[in-house]
């Protein structure tokens, strides 16, 4: 049976943390940290019960941190090149190791990860992890690499800015200059960080003077592109660059641990030629492993899909559009033009309303009210067969309004600080504190996400956008309402999303072309709303309206059967 991916993102370091100190810039001793073992059978069953098929464990590979694990043989990181006390999970210090923060027994951290994969699979869920291919931490050094594996940077000719077999880019004869980077309290008194020759910075900064807004804690990996060639950017892929081989070996290593897919960070900053090489190599051994790319340039979408990616983020398209509709800045009918732009690759696009990079829906910076997301969830989860993702806490209305430390009050849940996310804490470990409003929100998310795979029409059915015939209807406000059909076999879903705060009496026109395209039949039908259980008797005729009542910030998912 075909599965529609419903991904649940877990930021592992904060997810299971139940210490409520939440001191700004607090240490691990003060604020605590979540562990892999917190994701036990009960927790995983709750996630699976939400309608989830895949769990994305964010931040499990060892990354730079200010916490000292030198007693365990783990190199200590200089705080001047670590963002926040806990550090960014995208500044990797060892691609072959597990983050010690999230281990109950640091010496057995890999075993704990393997057990987490086993537990997740036992509950019928698949495992995704990050692959961070574009950059590593300033002080990258693998202590866990398998025997015979050459480390990144080992053997580089540091006297050259670029060499196709170097893993990094260098500024020969220059020290790294961090004078443009602020010193934070947690780094006060720490030994000055020295780097010679300076390595070039992860966000394609090819000099030795990164600034505050650069990814100054990282260094750029070299995939055979000379960005500073006198004649412009030049490409050197023959023979195969060293970095291609080393990074492919890392992917194969983790695939061998039984993980089911990779979310590839900033994939568009790495050449498509590498992805074609690496994905082909991985799928030759592990054909079921999926690859999800973080790509923000729509002009590159098809190129990255052609290189082997199964799915791409649809951030600048569907996310930005639906966010605008939720906030009243765009008309609901604009959703149609977004999917039409990439209709040929629509089933490859990953839809979401939250992730670790984006602001929480309920934050003051986004919608300020979690229920405003419900019509957006109906659209992103049910419009097509493509994957949908939710971020842990989204289903509980997490506001993201904490001022945690390095991550200030910006509407996001921190990825740099030791912290407890209040909604996740309550939703998994202190349910008696959940309000009735939160319980109702959770139930709605659960109903929507379960429809994704419980209903054949949502899982693998055809889609039919109804907006073009309803845009000028007197009983349909195309600025605040969106409607579409899904159909598979003899089952049909009529889905209506109401982005308005007010209850609306809506008439949805179903055109004659929809009857022809989907093979609908005319006559009287009884529709059942999968969200509420309400029934609606309606007469289906071409170009006639189906009338219904829809609550504000809500919708209908009416299911009916085609008469044979």
Coordinates of C-alpha atoms in Angstrom, one line a residue:
X1 CA 0.0 0.0 0.0
X2 CA 1.2 3.5 -0.9
X3 CA 2.1 5.7 2.1
X4 CA 1.8 9.4 2.3
X5 CA 4.7 10.7 4.4
X6 CA 3.6 12.5 7.6
X7 CA 6.9 13.6 9.3
X8 CA 7.2 14.6 12.9
X9 CA 10.3 16.7 13.6
X10 CA 11.9 16.2 17.0
X11 CA 14.6 18.5 18.2
X12 CA 16.2 15.8 20.3
X13 CA 18.1 17.9 22.8
X14 CA 15.1 19.8 24.0
X15 CA 12.3 17.4 23.3
X16 CA 12.5 15.2 26.5
X17 CA 13.8 17.9 28.8
X18 CA 11.7 18.2 31.9
X19 CA 13.8 20.6 34.0
X20 CA 11.9 23.9 34.2
X21 CA 14.7 26.3 35.3
X22 CA 14.9 27.8 31.9
X23 CA 17.6 30.3 32.8
X24 CA 18.7 32.6 30.0
X25 CA 22.1 31.3 28.7
X26 CA 21.8 28.5 31.3
X27 CA 24.3 25.7 31.4
X28 CA 23.4 22.0 30.9
X29 CA 23.6 21.7 34.7
X30 CA 21.2 24.5 35.3
X31 CA 18.7 24.0 32.5
X32 CA 19.0 20.3 31.8
X33 CA 18.8 18.5 28.5
X34 CA 16.6 15.9 26.7
X35 CA 17.9 12.4 26.1
X36 CA 17.4 9.8 23.4
X37 CA 16.0 7.5 26.1
X38 CA 13.2 9.9 26.7
X39 CA 11.7 8.7 23.5
X40 CA 10.5 5.5 25.0
X41 CA 7.8 3.2 23.8
X42 CA 5.0 5.3 25.3
X43 CA 6.2 8.5 23.7
X44 CA 6.7 6.9 20.3
X45 CA 3.2 5.4 20.5
X46 CA 1.8 8.9 21.1
X47 CA 3.7 10.2 18.1
X48 CA 2.5 7.3 15.9
X49 CA -1.0 7.9 17.2
X50 CA -1.0 11.4 15.9
X51 CA -1.0 9.9 12.4
X52 CA 2.8 10.1 11.9
X53 CA 4.8 7.8 9.6
X54 CA 8.3 9.2 10.0
X55 CA 10.2 10.8 12.8
X56 CA 13.0 13.3 12.0
X57 CA 15.5 13.3 14.9
X58 CA 17.2 16.6 14.5
X59 CA 20.6 17.2 16.0
X60 CA 21.8 13.7 16.8
X61 CA 25.2 13.8 15.2
X62 CA 27.9 15.3 17.4
X63 CA 28.3 19.0 17.0
X64 CA 30.2 21.9 18.6
X65 CA 29.1 22.7 22.2
X66 CA 30.5 24.7 25.1
X67 CA 29.8 21.8 27.5
X68 CA 33.1 20.0 28.4
X69 CA 33.1 16.2 27.6
X70 CA 36.9 15.9 27.7
X71 CA 36.6 13.3 30.4
X72 CA 35.0 11.0 27.8
X73 CA 37.8 11.6 25.3
X74 CA 35.7 14.1 23.3
X75 CA 37.7 17.2 22.2
X76 CA 36.6 20.4 23.9
X77 CA 35.4 23.3 21.7
X78 CA 36.5 26.9 21.9
X79 CA 33.4 28.9 22.9
X80 CA 34.4 31.8 20.6
X81 CA 33.4 29.6 17.6
X82 CA 30.3 28.0 19.2
X83 CA 26.8 29.7 18.9
X84 CA 25.1 29.4 22.3
X85 CA 26.1 27.2 25.2
X86 CA 24.6 24.1 23.6
X87 CA 25.8 25.0 20.1
X88 CA 24.3 24.7 16.7
X89 CA 23.4 21.1 15.6
X90 CA 24.5 22.2 12.1
X91 CA 28.1 22.8 13.2
X92 CA 29.2 19.1 13.1
X93 CA 32.4 18.1 14.9
X94 CA 32.3 14.4 14.0
X95 CA 30.2 12.9 11.3
X96 CA 30.6 9.4 12.8
X97 CA 29.6 10.2 16.3
X98 CA 26.5 10.9 18.4
X99 CA 26.0 14.1 20.4
X100 CA 26.9 13.3 24.0
X101 CA 24.3 15.8 25.3
X102 CA 21.5 13.4 24.3
X103 CA 23.0 10.3 25.8
X104 CA 22.2 8.9 29.3
X105 CA 25.6 7.1 29.3
X106 CA 28.0 9.1 27.2
X107 CA 30.3 6.1 26.6
X108 CA 27.4 4.2 25.1
X109 CA 25.9 7.0 23.1
X110 CA 26.0 5.1 19.8
X111 CA 24.4 2.1 21.3
X112 CA 21.6 4.4 22.7
X113 CA 21.1 5.8 19.2
X114 CA 20.9 2.3 17.7
X115 CA 18.3 1.4 20.4
X116 CA 16.3 4.5 19.5
X117 CA 16.2 3.4 15.9
X118 CA 15.1 0.0 17.0
X119 CA 12.4 1.3 19.3
X120 CA 11.1 3.7 16.6
X121 CA 10.8 0.9 14.0
X122 CA 9.1 -1.3 16.6
X123 CA 6.3 1.3 16.8
X124 CA 5.8 1.3 13.1
X125 CA 7.7 4.5 12.5
X126 CA 10.6 5.3 10.1
X127 CA 13.7 7.3 11.1
X128 CA 15.1 10.4 9.4
X129 CA 18.3 12.2 10.5
X130 CA 20.1 15.3 9.3
X131 CA 23.0 15.1 6.8
X132 CA 24.9 18.4 6.9
X133 CA 27.0 18.4 3.7
X134 CA 27.9 22.0 3.1
X135 CA 30.0 22.9 6.2
X136 CA 31.4 21.6 9.5
X137 CA 32.4 23.1 12.8
X138 CA 35.7 25.1 12.9
X139 CA 37.3 22.5 15.1
X140 CA 36.1 19.4 13.3
X141 CA 37.9 16.3 14.3
X142 CA 36.5 12.8 14.1
X143 CA 37.4 10.5 17.0
X144 CA 34.8 7.9 16.1
X145 CA 35.5 7.3 12.4
X146 CA 35.9 3.6 11.4
X147 CA 39.4 2.2 11.1
X148 CA 41.0 3.1 7.8
X149 CA 38.8 6.2 7.2
X150 CA 40.8 9.4 6.4
X151 CA 39.5 12.4 8.3
X152 CA 38.2 15.6 6.6
X153 CA 41.1 18.0 6.0
X154 CA 43.6 15.2 6.4
X155 CA 46.2 15.6 3.6
X156 CA 44.9 19.0 2.5
X157 CA 47.4 21.3 0.9
X158 CA 46.8 24.3 3.1
X159 CA 49.1 26.5 1.0
X160 CA 46.4 26.7 -1.7
X161 CA 43.1 28.6 -1.6
X162 CA 41.6 25.9 -3.8
X163 CA 42.7 22.4 -4.8
X164 CA 40.1 19.9 -6.1
X165 CA 41.4 17.2 -3.7
X166 CA 41.3 19.5 -0.6
X167 CA 38.3 19.1 1.7
X168 CA 38.4 22.8 2.8
X169 CA 39.1 26.2 1.3
X170 CA 42.0 28.2 2.8
X171 CA 43.3 31.7 3.0
X172 CA 47.0 31.0 2.8
X173 CA 49.3 33.0 5.0
X174 CA 46.3 34.6 6.9
X175 CA 45.0 34.1 10.4
X176 CA 41.3 33.9 11.0
X177 CA 40.0 37.3 12.0
X178 CA 37.1 37.2 14.4
X179 CA 37.1 40.9 15.3
X180 CA 33.8 41.3 13.5
X181 CA 32.1 38.6 15.7
X182 CA 30.7 39.5 19.1
X183 CA 32.0 37.9 22.3
X184 CA 29.2 36.4 24.4
X185 CA 29.2 36.1 28.2
X186 CA 29.6 32.4 28.0
X187 CA 32.9 32.9 26.1
X188 CA 34.3 35.7 28.4
X189 CA 37.7 34.7 29.7
X190 CA 38.1 31.8 27.3
X191 CA 41.3 31.4 25.4
X192 CA 41.4 33.3 22.1
X193 CA 40.6 31.0 19.2
X194 CA 43.5 30.8 16.7
X195 CA 43.2 29.4 13.2
X196 CA 46.1 29.4 10.7
X197 CA 45.8 29.4 7.8
X198 CA 42.2 30.6 8.0
X199 CA 39.6 28.3 6.5
X200 CA 36.8 29.9 4.5
X201 CA 33.4 30.2 6.2
X202 CA 30.4 28.0 5.6
X203 CA 28.0 30.5 4.0
X204 CA 30.4 30.9 1.0
X205 CA 32.5 33.6 2.5
X206 CA 35.9 33.1 1.0
X207 CA 38.1 35.5 3.0
X208 CA 39.4 35.4 6.6
X209 CA 37.1 38.0 8.1
X210 CA 33.7 36.6 8.8
X211 CA 31.2 38.9 10.4
X212 CA 28.4 38.5 13.0
X213 CA 25.8 37.5 10.5
X214 CA 28.0 35.0 8.8
X215 CA 28.1 31.3 9.7
X216 CA 31.4 32.1 11.4
X217 CA 31.3 28.9 13.5
X218 CA 31.6 26.8 10.4
X219 CA 34.0 26.1 7.5
X220 CA 32.9 25.4 3.9
X221 CA 33.4 22.0 2.4
X222 CA 35.1 21.8 -1.0
X223 CA 33.2 19.7 -3.6
X224 CA 35.5 20.7 -6.5
X225 CA 34.2 24.2 -7.2
X226 CA 36.7 27.0 -7.4
X227 CA 34.5 30.0 -6.4
X228 CA 37.3 32.5 -6.9
X229 CA 38.7 31.5 -10.2
X230 CA 39.8 34.5 -12.2
X231 CA 37.5 33.6 -15.0
X232 CA 34.5 33.1 -12.7
X233 CA 33.4 29.9 -10.9
X234 CA 35.0 26.8 -12.3
X235 CA 34.2 23.1 -11.8
X236 CA 36.7 20.3 -11.2
X237 CA 35.0 16.9 -11.0
X238 CA 37.4 14.6 -12.8
X239 CA 38.9 12.8 -11.1
X240 CA 36.3 12.5 -8.4
X241 CA 37.0 15.0 -5.6
X242 CA 38.1 13.6 -2.2
X243 CA 35.1 15.3 -0.5
X244 CA 32.6 13.4 -2.7
X245 CA 34.0 10.1 -1.6
X246 CA 34.3 11.0 2.1
X247 CA 30.8 12.4 2.3
X248 CA 29.3 9.4 0.5
X249 CA 31.0 7.1 2.9
X250 CA 29.4 9.0 5.8
X251 CA 25.9 8.5 4.2
X252 CA 26.6 4.8 3.8
X253 CA 27.7 4.6 7.4
X254 CA 24.4 6.0 8.7
X255 CA 22.3 4.1 6.2
X256 CA 24.0 1.0 7.6
X257 CA 22.6 1.9 11.1
X258 CA 19.1 1.3 9.8
X259 CA 18.0 4.8 9.3
X260 CA 15.3 5.3 6.6
X261 CA 16.2 8.7 5.2
X262 CA 18.2 11.9 5.3
X263 CA 17.1 15.5 5.5
X264 CA 19.9 17.2 3.7
X265 CA 20.7 20.6 5.1
X266 CA 21.3 23.5 2.6
X267 CA 21.5 20.9 -0.2
X268 CA 21.5 23.7 -2.8
X269 CA 24.9 24.9 -1.6
X270 CA 26.4 21.6 -2.8
X271 CA 26.6 20.7 -6.5
X272 CA 23.9 18.5 -8.1
X273 CA 26.7 16.4 -9.6
X274 CA 27.8 15.3 -6.1
X275 CA 24.2 14.4 -5.2
X276 CA 23.7 12.3 -8.3
X277 CA 27.0 10.4 -7.4
X278 CA 26.2 10.0 -3.7
X279 CA 22.5 9.2 -3.9
X280 CA 23.1 6.6 -6.6
X281 CA 25.8 5.0 -4.4
X282 CA 23.5 4.9 -1.3
X283 CA 20.5 3.6 -3.1
X284 CA 22.5 0.9 -4.8
X285 CA 22.9 -0.7 -1.3
X286 CA 19.8 0.8 0.4
X287 CA 17.2 1.4 -2.2
X288 CA 14.4 2.3 0.2
X289 CA 16.4 5.2 1.8
X290 CA 14.8 8.6 1.0
X291 CA 16.6 11.9 0.5
X292 CA 14.9 15.2 1.4
X293 CA 16.6 18.4 0.2
X294 CA 16.6 21.9 1.8
X295 CA 16.5 23.9 -1.4
X296 CA 15.1 27.5 -1.5
X297 CA 15.6 28.5 -5.1
X298 CA 12.6 27.2 -7.2
X299 CA 14.7 27.5 -10.4
X300 CA 16.8 24.7 -9.0
X301 CA 14.0 22.4 -7.9
X302 CA 13.9 20.2 -11.0
X303 CA 17.7 20.0 -11.2
X304 CA 17.9 18.6 -7.6
X305 CA 15.0 16.1 -8.2
X306 CA 16.8 14.9 -11.3
X307 CA 19.9 14.4 -9.3
X308 CA 18.1 11.8 -7.2
X309 CA 16.2 13.6 -4.4
X310 CA 12.9 12.2 -3.5
X311 CA 11.5 15.4 -1.9
X312 CA 12.3 19.1 -1.6
X313 CA 11.3 21.7 0.9
X314 CA 8.5 23.9 -0.6
X315 CA 9.4 26.9 1.5
X316 CA 9.4 30.0 -0.8
X317 CA 6.3 28.6 -2.6
X318 CA 3.7 26.9 -0.5
X319 CA 5.0 27.8 3.0
X320 CA 5.3 31.5 2.3
X321 CA 2.0 31.5 0.5
X322 CA 0.0 29.7 3.2
X323 CA 1.6 31.7 5.9
X324 CA 0.5 34.9 4.0
X325 CA -3.0 33.6 3.8
X326 CA -3.1 32.7 7.5
X327 CA -1.9 36.2 8.4
X328 CA -4.4 37.9 6.0
X329 CA -1.7 39.2 3.7
X330 CA -2.6 37.1 0.7
X331 CA -5.8 35.7 -0.8
X332 CA -6.6 32.0 -0.3
X333 CA -7.0 31.7 -4.1
X334 CA -3.2 32.4 -4.4
X335 CA -2.6 28.9 -3.2
X336 CA -3.7 27.7 -6.6
X337 CA -1.0 29.7 -8.5
X338 CA 1.7 28.3 -6.1
X339 CA 1.0 24.6 -6.9
X340 CA 0.5 25.4 -10.6
X341 CA 4.1 26.8 -10.8
X342 CA 5.5 23.4 -10.0
X343 CA 2.6 21.1 -11.0
X344 CA 4.9 18.7 -12.8
X345 CA 6.9 18.0 -9.6
X346 CA 4.2 18.6 -7.0
X347 CA 4.4 15.1 -5.5
X348 CA 8.1 15.7 -4.7
X349 CA 7.4 18.8 -2.6
X350 CA 7.4 18.7 1.2
X351 CA 4.8 20.9 2.8
X352 CA 5.1 22.3 6.3
X353 CA 3.9 25.2 8.5
X354 CA 6.7 25.0 11.1
X355 CA 10.2 23.7 11.5
X356 CA 13.3 24.7 13.5
X357 CA 14.1 27.5 11.2
X358 CA 10.7 29.1 11.0
X359 CA 8.6 31.0 13.6
X360 CA 6.0 29.2 15.5
X361 CA 2.5 29.8 14.2
X362 CA 1.2 30.8 17.6
X363 CA 4.0 33.3 18.2
X364 CA 3.5 37.1 18.1
X365 CA 5.7 37.1 15.0
X366 CA 3.4 34.8 13.0
X367 CA -0.3 34.4 13.7
X368 CA -0.5 34.8 17.4
X369 CA -3.1 32.1 17.6
X370 CA -2.6 28.4 17.0
X371 CA -6.1 27.7 15.7
X372 CA -5.4 30.0 12.7
X373 CA -3.2 27.2 11.4
X374 CA -6.0 24.6 11.0
X375 CA -7.2 25.7 7.5
X376 CA -3.5 25.8 6.5
X377 CA -3.0 22.3 7.8
X378 CA -6.0 21.1 5.8
X379 CA -4.5 22.5 2.6
X380 CA -0.9 21.4 3.2
X381 CA -1.8 17.9 4.5
X382 CA -4.5 17.0 2.0
X383 CA -4.1 18.9 -1.2
X384 CA -1.8 16.3 -2.8
X385 CA 0.0 13.0 -2.3
X386 CA 3.2 14.7 -1.3
X387 CA 4.6 14.6 2.3
X388 CA 3.6 16.9 5.1
X389 CA 5.6 17.8 8.2
X390 CA 4.8 19.1 11.7
X391 CA 7.3 20.3 14.3
X392 CA 7.1 18.9 17.9
X393 CA 4.9 21.3 19.9
X394 CA 3.0 22.6 16.9
X395 CA 0.1 20.3 17.7
X396 CA 0.0 21.8 21.2
X397 CA 0.1 25.4 20.0
X398 CA 3.7 26.1 21.1
X399 CA 4.3 29.9 21.0
X400 CA 8.1 30.0 20.8
X401 CA 8.1 33.3 22.7
X402 CA 10.9 32.4 25.2
X403 CA 14.1 34.4 25.4
X404 CA 16.5 31.5 25.8
X405 CA 19.9 33.0 25.4
X406 CA 21.7 33.0 22.0
X407 CA 18.3 32.5 20.5
X408 CA 16.5 35.6 21.6
X409 CA 12.7 36.1 21.7
X410 CA 12.1 35.7 18.0
X411 CA 9.1 33.3 17.8
X412 CA 11.3 30.3 17.2
X413 CA 12.2 27.4 19.6
X414 CA 15.9 27.6 20.2
X415 CA 18.4 25.2 18.6
X416 CA 21.4 26.9 20.3
X417 CA 20.5 26.8 24.0
X418 CA 19.7 24.3 26.7
X419 CA 16.0 24.6 27.2
X420 CA 12.6 23.0 27.9
X421 CA 9.9 23.6 25.4
X422 CA 6.8 24.1 27.6
X423 CA 4.2 22.7 25.2
X424 CA 6.1 19.6 24.5
X425 CA 6.8 19.0 28.2
X426 CA 3.0 19.3 29.0
X427 CA 1.9 17.4 25.9
X428 CA 4.0 14.3 26.6
X429 CA 4.8 14.4 30.4
X430 CA 2.4 16.6 32.2
X431 CA -0.9 16.2 30.3
X432 CA -3.0 17.3 33.3
X433 CA -1.8 20.9 32.6
X434 CA -3.2 20.9 29.0
X435 CA -6.1 23.3 28.6
X436 CA -9.3 22.2 26.9
X437 CA -8.3 24.5 24.0
X438 CA -5.0 22.7 23.6
X439 CA -6.7 19.3 23.7
X440 CA -9.1 20.4 21.0
X441 CA -6.2 21.6 18.9
X442 CA -4.3 18.3 19.3
X443 CA -7.4 16.3 18.4
X444 CA -7.8 18.4 15.2
X445 CA -4.2 17.8 14.2
X446 CA -4.7 14.1 14.9
X447 CA -7.8 13.9 12.8
X448 CA -6.2 15.7 9.8
X449 CA -3.0 13.7 9.9
X450 CA -4.8 10.4 10.3
X451 CA -6.9 11.2 7.2
X452 CA -3.6 11.4 5.2
X453 CA -3.2 7.6 5.3
X454 CA -6.5 6.2 6.5
X455 CA -8.3 7.6 3.4
X456 CA -7.3 6.2 0.1
X457 CA -8.4 9.4 -1.6
X458 CA -6.0 11.5 0.5
X459 CA -3.2 9.0 0.4
X460 CA -3.1 8.4 -3.4
X461 CA -6.1 10.0 -5.0
X462 CA -6.4 12.6 -7.8
X463 CA -6.7 16.3 -6.9
X464 CA -9.0 18.9 -8.3
X465 CA -8.7 22.5 -7.3
X466 CA -12.2 24.1 -7.3
X467 CA -11.1 27.7 -6.9
X468 CA -11.3 28.8 -10.6
X469 CA -15.1 28.3 -10.6
X470 CA -15.7 29.7 -7.1
X471 CA -13.5 32.8 -7.3
X472 CA -16.5 35.1 -8.1
X473 CA -19.2 33.2 -6.3
X474 CA -21.6 35.2 -4.1
X475 CA -21.5 32.3 -1.5
X476 CA -17.7 31.8 -1.5
X477 CA -15.1 34.2 -0.4
X478 CA -11.9 33.3 -2.4
X479 CA -9.9 35.6 -0.3
X480 CA -10.5 33.6 2.9
X481 CA -11.7 30.2 1.7
X482 CA -10.1 27.4 -0.3
X483 CA -11.8 24.3 -1.7
X484 CA -10.7 21.2 -3.6
X485 CA -11.6 17.6 -4.3
X486 CA -9.6 14.4 -3.8
X487 CA -10.8 11.1 -5.4
X488 CA -9.6 7.5 -5.5
X489 CA -11.6 4.4 -6.6
X490 CA -15.2 5.2 -5.6
X491 CA -14.4 7.5 -2.7
X492 CA -14.4 11.3 -2.9
X493 CA -13.3 14.0 -0.4
X494 CA -14.6 17.5 -0.6
X495 CA -12.3 19.7 1.4
X496 CA -13.0 23.3 2.4
X497 CA -10.7 25.5 4.5
X498 CA -12.0 28.6 6.1
X499 CA -9.2 31.0 6.9
X500 CA -11.7 33.6 8.3
X501 CA -12.2 33.9 12.1
X502 CA -16.0 33.8 11.6
X503 CA -18.4 30.9 10.9
X504 CA -19.4 31.1 7.3
X505 CA -22.3 29.7 5.2
X506 CA -20.5 28.6 2.1
X507 CA -21.7 27.4 -1.3
X508 CA -19.0 25.4 -3.2
X509 CA -19.6 25.1 -6.9
X510 CA -18.4 21.8 -8.5
X511 CA -18.0 22.4 -12.3
X512 CA -18.9 20.0 -15.0
X513 CA -15.3 19.4 -15.8
X514 CA -14.7 18.0 -12.3
X515 CA -17.5 15.4 -13.0
X516 CA -15.8 14.5 -16.3
X517 CA -12.2 14.5 -15.0
X518 CA -12.9 12.6 -11.8
X519 CA -15.8 10.4 -13.0
X520 CA -18.3 11.8 -10.5
X521 CA -21.9 10.9 -10.7
X522 CA -24.9 13.1 -10.3
X523 CA -27.7 12.7 -7.8
X524 CA -28.3 12.8 -4.0
X525 CA -25.5 11.8 -1.7
X526 CA -24.9 11.8 2.0
X527 CA -21.5 13.3 3.0
X528 CA -19.8 12.7 6.3
X529 CA -17.4 15.3 7.7
X530 CA -14.3 13.4 8.9
X531 CA -13.4 16.2 11.3
X532 CA -16.7 16.4 13.2
X533 CA -18.7 13.4 12.2
X534 CA -21.5 15.7 10.9
X535 CA -23.6 14.5 8.0
X536 CA -24.7 16.6 5.0
X537 CA -27.3 15.6 2.4
X538 CA -26.5 17.2 -0.9
X539 CA -27.5 17.0 -4.5
X540 CA -24.5 16.7 -6.9
X541 CA -25.1 18.4 -10.2
X542 CA -22.6 20.0 -12.6
X543 CA -22.1 23.8 -11.9
X544 CA -24.3 23.6 -8.9
X545 CA -23.4 24.6 -5.3
X546 CA -23.0 22.3 -2.3
X547 CA -24.0 24.4 0.7
X548 CA -22.5 24.0 4.1
X549 CA -21.6 25.8 7.4
X550 CA -17.9 26.1 8.3
X551 CA -16.5 27.3 11.6
X552 CA -14.0 30.0 11.7
X553 CA -10.3 29.0 11.5
X554 CA -11.5 25.5 10.6
X555 CA -12.8 23.4 7.7
X556 CA -14.7 20.5 6.4
X557 CA -13.5 17.2 5.0
X558 CA -16.6 15.7 3.6
X559 CA -16.4 12.1 2.4
X560 CA -18.9 10.5 0.0
X561 CA -19.1 7.6 -2.3
X562 CA -19.7 7.6 -6.0
X563 CA -22.8 5.8 -7.1
X564 CA -22.1 3.0 -9.5

